[in-house]
Coordinates of C-alpha atoms and ligand atoms in Angstrom, one line a residue:
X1 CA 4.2 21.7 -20.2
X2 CA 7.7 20.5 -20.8
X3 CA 10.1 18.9 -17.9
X4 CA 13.0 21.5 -17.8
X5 CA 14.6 20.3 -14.5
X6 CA 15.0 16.5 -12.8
X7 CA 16.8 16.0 -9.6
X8 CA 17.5 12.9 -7.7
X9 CA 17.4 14.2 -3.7
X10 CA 19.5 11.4 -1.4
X11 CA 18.5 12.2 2.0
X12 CA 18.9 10.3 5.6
X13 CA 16.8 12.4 8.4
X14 CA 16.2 9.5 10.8
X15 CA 16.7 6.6 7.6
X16 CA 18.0 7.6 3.8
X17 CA 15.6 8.3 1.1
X18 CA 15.8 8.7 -2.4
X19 CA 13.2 11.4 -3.6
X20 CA 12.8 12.7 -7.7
X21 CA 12.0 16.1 -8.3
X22 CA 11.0 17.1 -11.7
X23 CA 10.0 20.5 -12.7
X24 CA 8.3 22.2 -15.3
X25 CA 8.7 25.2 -17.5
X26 CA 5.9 26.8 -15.6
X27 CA 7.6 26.6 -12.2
X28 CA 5.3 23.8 -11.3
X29 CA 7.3 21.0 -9.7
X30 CA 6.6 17.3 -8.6
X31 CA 8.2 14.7 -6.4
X32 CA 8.1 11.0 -6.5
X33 CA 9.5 8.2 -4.4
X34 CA 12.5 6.3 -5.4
X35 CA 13.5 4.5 -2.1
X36 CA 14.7 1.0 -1.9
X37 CA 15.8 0.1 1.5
X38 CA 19.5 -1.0 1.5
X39 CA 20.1 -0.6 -2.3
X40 CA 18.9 3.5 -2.4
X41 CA 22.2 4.7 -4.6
X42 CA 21.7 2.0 -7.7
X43 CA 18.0 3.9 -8.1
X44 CA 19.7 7.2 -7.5
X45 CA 21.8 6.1 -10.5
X46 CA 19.6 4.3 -12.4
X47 CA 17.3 7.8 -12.2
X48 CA 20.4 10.5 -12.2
X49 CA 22.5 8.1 -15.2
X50 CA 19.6 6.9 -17.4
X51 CA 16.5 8.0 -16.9
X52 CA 16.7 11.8 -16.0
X53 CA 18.5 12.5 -19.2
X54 CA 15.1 11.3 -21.6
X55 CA 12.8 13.5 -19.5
X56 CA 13.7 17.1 -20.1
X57 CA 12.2 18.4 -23.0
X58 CA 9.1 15.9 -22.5
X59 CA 5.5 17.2 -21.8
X60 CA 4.8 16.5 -17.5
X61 CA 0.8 15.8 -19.0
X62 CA 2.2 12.4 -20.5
X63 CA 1.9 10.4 -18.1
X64 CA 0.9 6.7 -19.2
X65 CA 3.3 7.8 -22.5
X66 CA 6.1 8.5 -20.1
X67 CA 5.0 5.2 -17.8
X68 CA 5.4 2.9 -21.4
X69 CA 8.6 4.8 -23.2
X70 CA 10.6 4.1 -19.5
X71 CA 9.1 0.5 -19.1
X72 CA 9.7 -0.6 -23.5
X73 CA 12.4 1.8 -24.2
X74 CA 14.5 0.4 -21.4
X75 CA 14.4 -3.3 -23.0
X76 CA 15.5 -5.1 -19.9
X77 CA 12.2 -4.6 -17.8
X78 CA 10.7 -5.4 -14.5
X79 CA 12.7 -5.7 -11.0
X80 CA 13.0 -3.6 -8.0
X81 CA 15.6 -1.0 -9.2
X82 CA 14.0 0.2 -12.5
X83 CA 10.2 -0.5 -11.0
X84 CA 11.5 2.1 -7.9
X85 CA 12.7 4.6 -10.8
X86 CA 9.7 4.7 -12.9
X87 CA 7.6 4.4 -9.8
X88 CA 8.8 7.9 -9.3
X89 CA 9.1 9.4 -12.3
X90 CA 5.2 8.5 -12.1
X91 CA 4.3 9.9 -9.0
X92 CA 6.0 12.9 -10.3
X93 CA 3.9 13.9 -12.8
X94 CA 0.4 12.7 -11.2
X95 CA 1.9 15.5 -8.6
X96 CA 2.6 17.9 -11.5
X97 CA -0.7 17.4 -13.2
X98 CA -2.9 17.7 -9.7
X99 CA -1.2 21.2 -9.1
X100 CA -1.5 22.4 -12.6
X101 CA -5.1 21.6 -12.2
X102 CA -5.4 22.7 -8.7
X103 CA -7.0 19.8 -7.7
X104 CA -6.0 16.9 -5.5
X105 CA -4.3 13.6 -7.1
X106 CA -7.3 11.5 -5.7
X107 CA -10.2 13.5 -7.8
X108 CA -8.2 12.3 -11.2
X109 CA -8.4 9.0 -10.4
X110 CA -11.5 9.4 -9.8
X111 CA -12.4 10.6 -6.9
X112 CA -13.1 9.6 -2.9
X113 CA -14.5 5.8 -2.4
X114 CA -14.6 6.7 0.8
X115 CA -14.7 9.6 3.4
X116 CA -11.1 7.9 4.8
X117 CA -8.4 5.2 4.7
X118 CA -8.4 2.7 7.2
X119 CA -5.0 2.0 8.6
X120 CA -2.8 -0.3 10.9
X121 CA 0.2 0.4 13.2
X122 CA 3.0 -1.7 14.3
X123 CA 2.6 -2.8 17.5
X124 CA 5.4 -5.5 18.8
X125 CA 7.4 -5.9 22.1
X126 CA 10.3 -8.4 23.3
X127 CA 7.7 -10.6 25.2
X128 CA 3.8 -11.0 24.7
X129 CA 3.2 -8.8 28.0
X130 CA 5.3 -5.9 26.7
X131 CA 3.1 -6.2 23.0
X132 CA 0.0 -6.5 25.2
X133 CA 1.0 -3.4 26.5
X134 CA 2.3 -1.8 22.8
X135 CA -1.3 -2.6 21.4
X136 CA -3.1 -1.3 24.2
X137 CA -1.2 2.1 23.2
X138 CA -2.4 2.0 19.2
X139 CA -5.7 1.4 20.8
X140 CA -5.5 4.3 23.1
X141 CA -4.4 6.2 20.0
X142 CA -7.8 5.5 18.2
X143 CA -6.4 2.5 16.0
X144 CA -9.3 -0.2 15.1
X145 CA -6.3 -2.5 13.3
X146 CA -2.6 -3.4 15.0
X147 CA -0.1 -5.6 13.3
X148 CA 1.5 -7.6 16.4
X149 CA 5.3 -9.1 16.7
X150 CA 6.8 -10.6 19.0
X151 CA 9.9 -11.7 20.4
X152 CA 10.3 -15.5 20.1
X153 CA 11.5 -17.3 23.1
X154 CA 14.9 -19.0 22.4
X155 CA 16.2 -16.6 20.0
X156 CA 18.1 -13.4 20.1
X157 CA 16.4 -11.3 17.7
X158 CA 12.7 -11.4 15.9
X159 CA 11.3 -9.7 12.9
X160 CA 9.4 -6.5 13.6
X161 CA 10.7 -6.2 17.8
X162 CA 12.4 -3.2 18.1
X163 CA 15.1 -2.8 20.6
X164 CA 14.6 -1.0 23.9
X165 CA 12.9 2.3 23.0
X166 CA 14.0 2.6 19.5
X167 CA 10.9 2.5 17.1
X168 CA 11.7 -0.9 15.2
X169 CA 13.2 0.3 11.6
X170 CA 14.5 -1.8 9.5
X171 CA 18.2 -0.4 7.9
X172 CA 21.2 -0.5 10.4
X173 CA 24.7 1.5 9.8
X174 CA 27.4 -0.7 8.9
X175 CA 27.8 -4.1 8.2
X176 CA 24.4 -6.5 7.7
X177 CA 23.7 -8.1 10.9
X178 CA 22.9 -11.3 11.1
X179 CA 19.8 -12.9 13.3
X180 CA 19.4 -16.0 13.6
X181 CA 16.2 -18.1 12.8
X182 CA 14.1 -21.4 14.3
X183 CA 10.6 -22.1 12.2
X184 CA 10.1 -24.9 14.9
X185 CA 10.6 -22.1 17.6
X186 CA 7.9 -19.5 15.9
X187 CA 5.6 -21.9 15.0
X188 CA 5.4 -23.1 18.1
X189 CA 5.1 -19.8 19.8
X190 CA 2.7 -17.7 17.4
X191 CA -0.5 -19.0 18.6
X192 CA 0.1 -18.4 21.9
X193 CA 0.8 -14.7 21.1
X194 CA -2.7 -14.0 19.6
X195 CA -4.3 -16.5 22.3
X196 CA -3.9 -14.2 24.8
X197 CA -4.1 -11.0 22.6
X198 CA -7.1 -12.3 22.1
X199 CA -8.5 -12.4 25.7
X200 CA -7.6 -9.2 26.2
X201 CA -8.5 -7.5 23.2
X202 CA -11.7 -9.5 22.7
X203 CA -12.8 -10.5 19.2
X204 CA -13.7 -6.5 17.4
X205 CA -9.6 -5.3 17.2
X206 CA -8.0 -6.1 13.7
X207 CA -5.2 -8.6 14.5
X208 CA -2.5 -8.5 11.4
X209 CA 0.9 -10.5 11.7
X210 CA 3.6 -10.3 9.5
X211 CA 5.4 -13.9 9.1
X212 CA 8.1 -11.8 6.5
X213 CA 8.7 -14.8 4.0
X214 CA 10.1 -17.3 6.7
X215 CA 8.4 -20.3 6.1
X216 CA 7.4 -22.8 3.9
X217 CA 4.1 -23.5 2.0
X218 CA 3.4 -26.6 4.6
X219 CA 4.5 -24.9 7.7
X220 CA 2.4 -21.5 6.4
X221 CA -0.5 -23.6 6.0
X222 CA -0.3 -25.4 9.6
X223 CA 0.1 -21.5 11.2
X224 CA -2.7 -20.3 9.2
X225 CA -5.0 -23.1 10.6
X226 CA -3.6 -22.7 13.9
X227 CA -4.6 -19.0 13.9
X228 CA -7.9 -20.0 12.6
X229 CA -9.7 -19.1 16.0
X230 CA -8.2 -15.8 16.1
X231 CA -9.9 -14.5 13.1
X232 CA -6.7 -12.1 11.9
X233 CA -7.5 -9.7 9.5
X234 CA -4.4 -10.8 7.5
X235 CA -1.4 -13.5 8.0
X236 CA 1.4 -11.5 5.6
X237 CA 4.2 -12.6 3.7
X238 CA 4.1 -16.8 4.8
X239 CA 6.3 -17.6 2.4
X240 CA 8.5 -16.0 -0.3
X241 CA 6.7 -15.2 -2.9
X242 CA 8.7 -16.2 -5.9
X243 CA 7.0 -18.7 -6.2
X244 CA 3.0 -17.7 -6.8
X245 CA 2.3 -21.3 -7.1
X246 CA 3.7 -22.5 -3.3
X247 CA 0.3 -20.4 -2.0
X248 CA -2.3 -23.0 -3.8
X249 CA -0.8 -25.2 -1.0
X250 CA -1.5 -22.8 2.0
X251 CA -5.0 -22.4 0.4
X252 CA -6.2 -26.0 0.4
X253 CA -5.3 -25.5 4.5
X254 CA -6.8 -22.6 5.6
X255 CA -8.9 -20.1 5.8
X256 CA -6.8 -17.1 7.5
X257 CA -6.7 -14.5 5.0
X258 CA -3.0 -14.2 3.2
X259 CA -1.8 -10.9 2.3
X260 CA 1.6 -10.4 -0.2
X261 CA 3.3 -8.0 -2.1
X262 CA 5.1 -5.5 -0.8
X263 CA 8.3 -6.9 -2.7
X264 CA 6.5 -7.1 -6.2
X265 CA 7.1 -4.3 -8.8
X266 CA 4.6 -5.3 -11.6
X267 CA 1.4 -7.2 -11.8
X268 CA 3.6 -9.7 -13.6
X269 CA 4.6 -11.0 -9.7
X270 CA 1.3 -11.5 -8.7
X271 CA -1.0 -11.9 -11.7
X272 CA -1.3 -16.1 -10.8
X273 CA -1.9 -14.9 -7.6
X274 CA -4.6 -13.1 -7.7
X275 CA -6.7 -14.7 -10.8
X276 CA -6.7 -18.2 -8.9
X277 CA -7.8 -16.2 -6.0
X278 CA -4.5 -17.4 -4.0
X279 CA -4.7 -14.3 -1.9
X280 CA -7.1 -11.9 -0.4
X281 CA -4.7 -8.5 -0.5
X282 CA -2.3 -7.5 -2.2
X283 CA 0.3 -5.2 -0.6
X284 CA 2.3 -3.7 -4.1
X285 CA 2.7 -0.2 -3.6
X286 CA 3.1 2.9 -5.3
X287 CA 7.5 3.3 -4.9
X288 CA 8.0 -0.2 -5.4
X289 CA 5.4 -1.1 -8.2
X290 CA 5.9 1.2 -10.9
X291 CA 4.0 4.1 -9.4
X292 CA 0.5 5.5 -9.3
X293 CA -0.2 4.3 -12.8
X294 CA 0.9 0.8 -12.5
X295 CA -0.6 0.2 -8.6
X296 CA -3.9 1.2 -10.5
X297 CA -3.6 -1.1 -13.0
X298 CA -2.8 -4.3 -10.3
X299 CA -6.5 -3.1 -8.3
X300 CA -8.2 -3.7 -11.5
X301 CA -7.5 -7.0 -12.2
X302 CA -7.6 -7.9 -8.3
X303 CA -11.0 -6.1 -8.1
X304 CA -11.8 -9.1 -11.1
X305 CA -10.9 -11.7 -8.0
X306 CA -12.5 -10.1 -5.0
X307 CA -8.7 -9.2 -3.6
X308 CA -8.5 -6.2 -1.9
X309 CA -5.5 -3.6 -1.7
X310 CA -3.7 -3.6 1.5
X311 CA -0.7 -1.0 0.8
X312 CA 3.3 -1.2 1.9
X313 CA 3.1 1.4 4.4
X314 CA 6.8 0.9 6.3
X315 CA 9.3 3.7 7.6
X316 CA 11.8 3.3 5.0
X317 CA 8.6 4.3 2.4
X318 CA 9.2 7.9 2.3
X319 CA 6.5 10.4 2.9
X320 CA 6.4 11.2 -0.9
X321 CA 5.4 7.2 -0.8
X322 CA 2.6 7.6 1.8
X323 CA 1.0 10.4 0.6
X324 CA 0.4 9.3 -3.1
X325 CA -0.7 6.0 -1.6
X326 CA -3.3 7.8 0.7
X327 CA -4.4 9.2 -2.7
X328 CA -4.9 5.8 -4.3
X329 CA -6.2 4.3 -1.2
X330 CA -8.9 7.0 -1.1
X331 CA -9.9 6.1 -4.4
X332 CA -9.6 3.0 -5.5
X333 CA -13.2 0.5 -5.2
X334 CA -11.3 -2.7 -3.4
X335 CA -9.5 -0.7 -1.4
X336 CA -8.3 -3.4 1.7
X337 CA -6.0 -1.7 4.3
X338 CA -3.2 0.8 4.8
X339 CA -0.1 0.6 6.4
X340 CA 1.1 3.3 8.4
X341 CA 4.3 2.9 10.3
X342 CA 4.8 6.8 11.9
X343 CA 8.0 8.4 10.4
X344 CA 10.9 10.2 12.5
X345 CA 9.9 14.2 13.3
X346 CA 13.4 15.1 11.0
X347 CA 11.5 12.7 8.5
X348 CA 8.5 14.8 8.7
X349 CA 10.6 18.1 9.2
X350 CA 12.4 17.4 5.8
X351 CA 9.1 16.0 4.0
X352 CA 5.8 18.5 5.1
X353 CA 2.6 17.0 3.9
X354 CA -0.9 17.2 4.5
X355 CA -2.0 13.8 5.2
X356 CA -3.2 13.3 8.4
X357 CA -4.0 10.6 11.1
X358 CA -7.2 10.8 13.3
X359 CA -9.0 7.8 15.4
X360 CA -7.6 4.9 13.4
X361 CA -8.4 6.3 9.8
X362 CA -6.1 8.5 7.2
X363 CA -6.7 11.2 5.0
X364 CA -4.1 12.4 1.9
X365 CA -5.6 16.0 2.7
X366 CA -7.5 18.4 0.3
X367 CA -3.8 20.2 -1.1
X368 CA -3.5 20.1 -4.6
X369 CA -1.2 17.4 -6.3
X370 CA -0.2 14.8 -3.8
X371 CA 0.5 17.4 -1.1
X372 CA 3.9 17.0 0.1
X373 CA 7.0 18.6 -0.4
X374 CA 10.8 18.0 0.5
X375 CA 12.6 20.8 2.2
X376 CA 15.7 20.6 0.3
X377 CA 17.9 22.7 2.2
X378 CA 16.8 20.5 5.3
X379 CA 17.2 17.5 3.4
X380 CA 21.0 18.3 2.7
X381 CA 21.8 18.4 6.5
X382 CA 21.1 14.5 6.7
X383 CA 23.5 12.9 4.0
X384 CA 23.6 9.6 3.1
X385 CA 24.9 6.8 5.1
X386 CA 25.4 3.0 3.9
X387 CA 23.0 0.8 5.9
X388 CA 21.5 -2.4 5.0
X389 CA 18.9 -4.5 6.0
X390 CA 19.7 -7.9 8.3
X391 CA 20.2 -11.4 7.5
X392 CA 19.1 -13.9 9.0
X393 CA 20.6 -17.5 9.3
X394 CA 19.1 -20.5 10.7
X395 CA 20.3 -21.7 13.7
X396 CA 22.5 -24.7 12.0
X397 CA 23.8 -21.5 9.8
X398 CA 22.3 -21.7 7.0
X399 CA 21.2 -18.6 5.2
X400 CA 17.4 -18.0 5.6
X401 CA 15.5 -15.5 4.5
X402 CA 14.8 -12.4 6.4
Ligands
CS2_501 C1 7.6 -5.0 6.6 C2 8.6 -4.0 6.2 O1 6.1 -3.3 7.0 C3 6.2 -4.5 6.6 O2 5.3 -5.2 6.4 O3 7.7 -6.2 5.8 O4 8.9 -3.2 7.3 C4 9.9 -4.5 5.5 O5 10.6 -5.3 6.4 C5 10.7 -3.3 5.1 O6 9.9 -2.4 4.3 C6 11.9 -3.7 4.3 O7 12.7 -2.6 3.9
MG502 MG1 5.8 -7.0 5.5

């Protein structure tokens, strides 16, 4: 079953997308995810300049072969560009193979765990009265786990708060903009948030809040403890996570579940992590971390440490993304979580698939492969445009991270 054809798809129906389509001397064809918000064209290279010229002629049933000749044969391994790339190549061929067996990705990798995958939304508002009111709607919409942002008083802009109307989405046209940032503000301010989300949830709802790598170990450690009462199901990203070590201190504070991840692309990022049991989820996923075949490999050796999977799940993960992980998710034993931020209806226009959402839980759909497809023609009425993600600067203007 050789690889005949490869084509790298750049795409931006609602947000740009980099999508890999390989296909196969029988006709069959397969599509991975190669999007990296804010840097999409160096993986478009990377896959169009490098990579797509040692695929044709190989056999689409190679999978793991293909995984280890991209990951060895490269020599300069690891990071977020070449992880992306392989990541779809990957998914690809797992696509391939499930149609050329007629069977759905999720019975080769061993089939369903579960009869669905639990997921979260993204609820978030400029005050704690308007995200009240924006979890009360993911209720109403039969979710049983919201993540919850909030403005923060005193400052202009907070991660995850969309503006007005517009769903919150990362990537903005033009220039970087810049926020700026006040620990001493947020820590101060958190607990209050899921104090009253509390007494009006009650104590059942999943709370999940994303601090997105702002604060130190110490200050991580004295939210997580402050949180305490409020029982979240996960506090993400405290800290950045370069340094696996910095989470032994949160740890010896707490007992709020930590979640981390969705910037690691091989189990090499989290492997300290997970062993010393620093974490509880891990939130790799299938675009970022080397695809199907690697995510697979980073469950196992968490399911070794009792830490669960809790899947990248944002807008600017394509579709392609979503419905491979729904795969995964439905099969794999310590499966944690799943993120599911709704796309844009030109997103799902240009990307059908069968997943579906219904009463809080997910399902990749019964379709062999992965069970989505790109409408090309579609896709190429929504050309690329340059965004990038914000900066962030603290309020004295130093650069902080976002
Ligand atoms: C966030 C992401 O969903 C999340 O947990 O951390 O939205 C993240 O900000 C984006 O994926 C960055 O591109
Ligand atoms: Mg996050």
């Amino acid at each position: 079953m050789k690889i005949t054809d490869a084509r790298v798809i750049v795409c931006s129906p609602g947000r740009n997308f980099v999508t890999l389509k390989l296909v196969t001397e029988d006709g069959v064809s397969g599509l991975g995810d190669a999007t990296v918000n804010g840097r999409e064209l160096a993986v478009a290279s990377y896959l169009t300049d490098h990579v797509v010229p040692l695929l044709i002629g190989r056999d689409a049933r190679r999978i793991e072969d293909t995984w280890q000749y991209l990951y060895k044969g490269a020599y300069w391994r690891r990071g977020p560009i070449t992880m992306a790339a392989i990541g779809a190549v990957d998914t690809a061929l797992w696509d391939i193979r499930g149609k050329s067996l007629d069977t759905p990705v999720y019975q080769l990798l061993g089939g369903a765990s579960r009869d669905a995958v639990l997921v979260y939304g993204h609820a978030n508002g400029a005050t704690i009265e308007e995200t009240v009111a924006a979890v009360a709607r993911y209720v109403k919409l039969g979710y049983t786990a919201v993540r919850a942002q909030c403005g923060i008083p005193g400052l202009a802009q907070a991660y995850g708060v969309g503006r007005g109307d517009r769903y919150y989405e990362p990537a903005e046209q033009g220039m970087p903009p810049e926020h700026l940032w006040s620990s001493e503000r947020y820590l101060g301010f958190v607990p209050t948030l899921f104090t009253r989300l509390r007494a009006e949830f009650g104590d059942e709802l999943h709370f999940l809040h994303d601090v997105h790598h702002r604060l130190t170990p110490i200050e991580a450690a004295r939210l997580g403890k402050a949180l305490e009462p409020y029982h979240l199901f996960w506090l993400e990203d405290p800290v950045p996570a370069e340094l696996q070590e910095g989470f032994r201190l949160i740890r010896q504070h707490t007992t709020t579940p930590l979640a981390v991840g969705e910037v690691f692309n091989t189990v090499y990022d989290c492997h300290r992590l997970i062993e010393e049991q620093l974490i509880d989820y891990i939130r790799a996923t299938v675009v970022h971390a080397g695809g199907i075949s690697h995510l697979r490999k980073i469950a196992a050796l968490a399911e070794l440490y009792h830490v669960r999977t809790g899947c990248h799940g944002a807008t600017d993960l394509s579709p392609v993304c979503m419905a491979a992980a729904l795969h995964f998710d439905l099969s794999v034993h310590n499966f944690g979580i799943q993120e599911y931020m709704t796309h844009t209806a030109e997103t799902d226009r240009v990307f059908p698939h069968s997943y579906r959402f219904e009463a809080g839980v997910m399902h990749p759909g019964d379709a062999p492969g992965l069970g989505v497809d790109i409408d090309e023609a579609l896709a190429a009425r929504y050309p690329y445009e340059r965004a990038y993600l914000p900066t962030t600067r603290k309020l004295d203007g130093t650069v902080h991270s976002w």
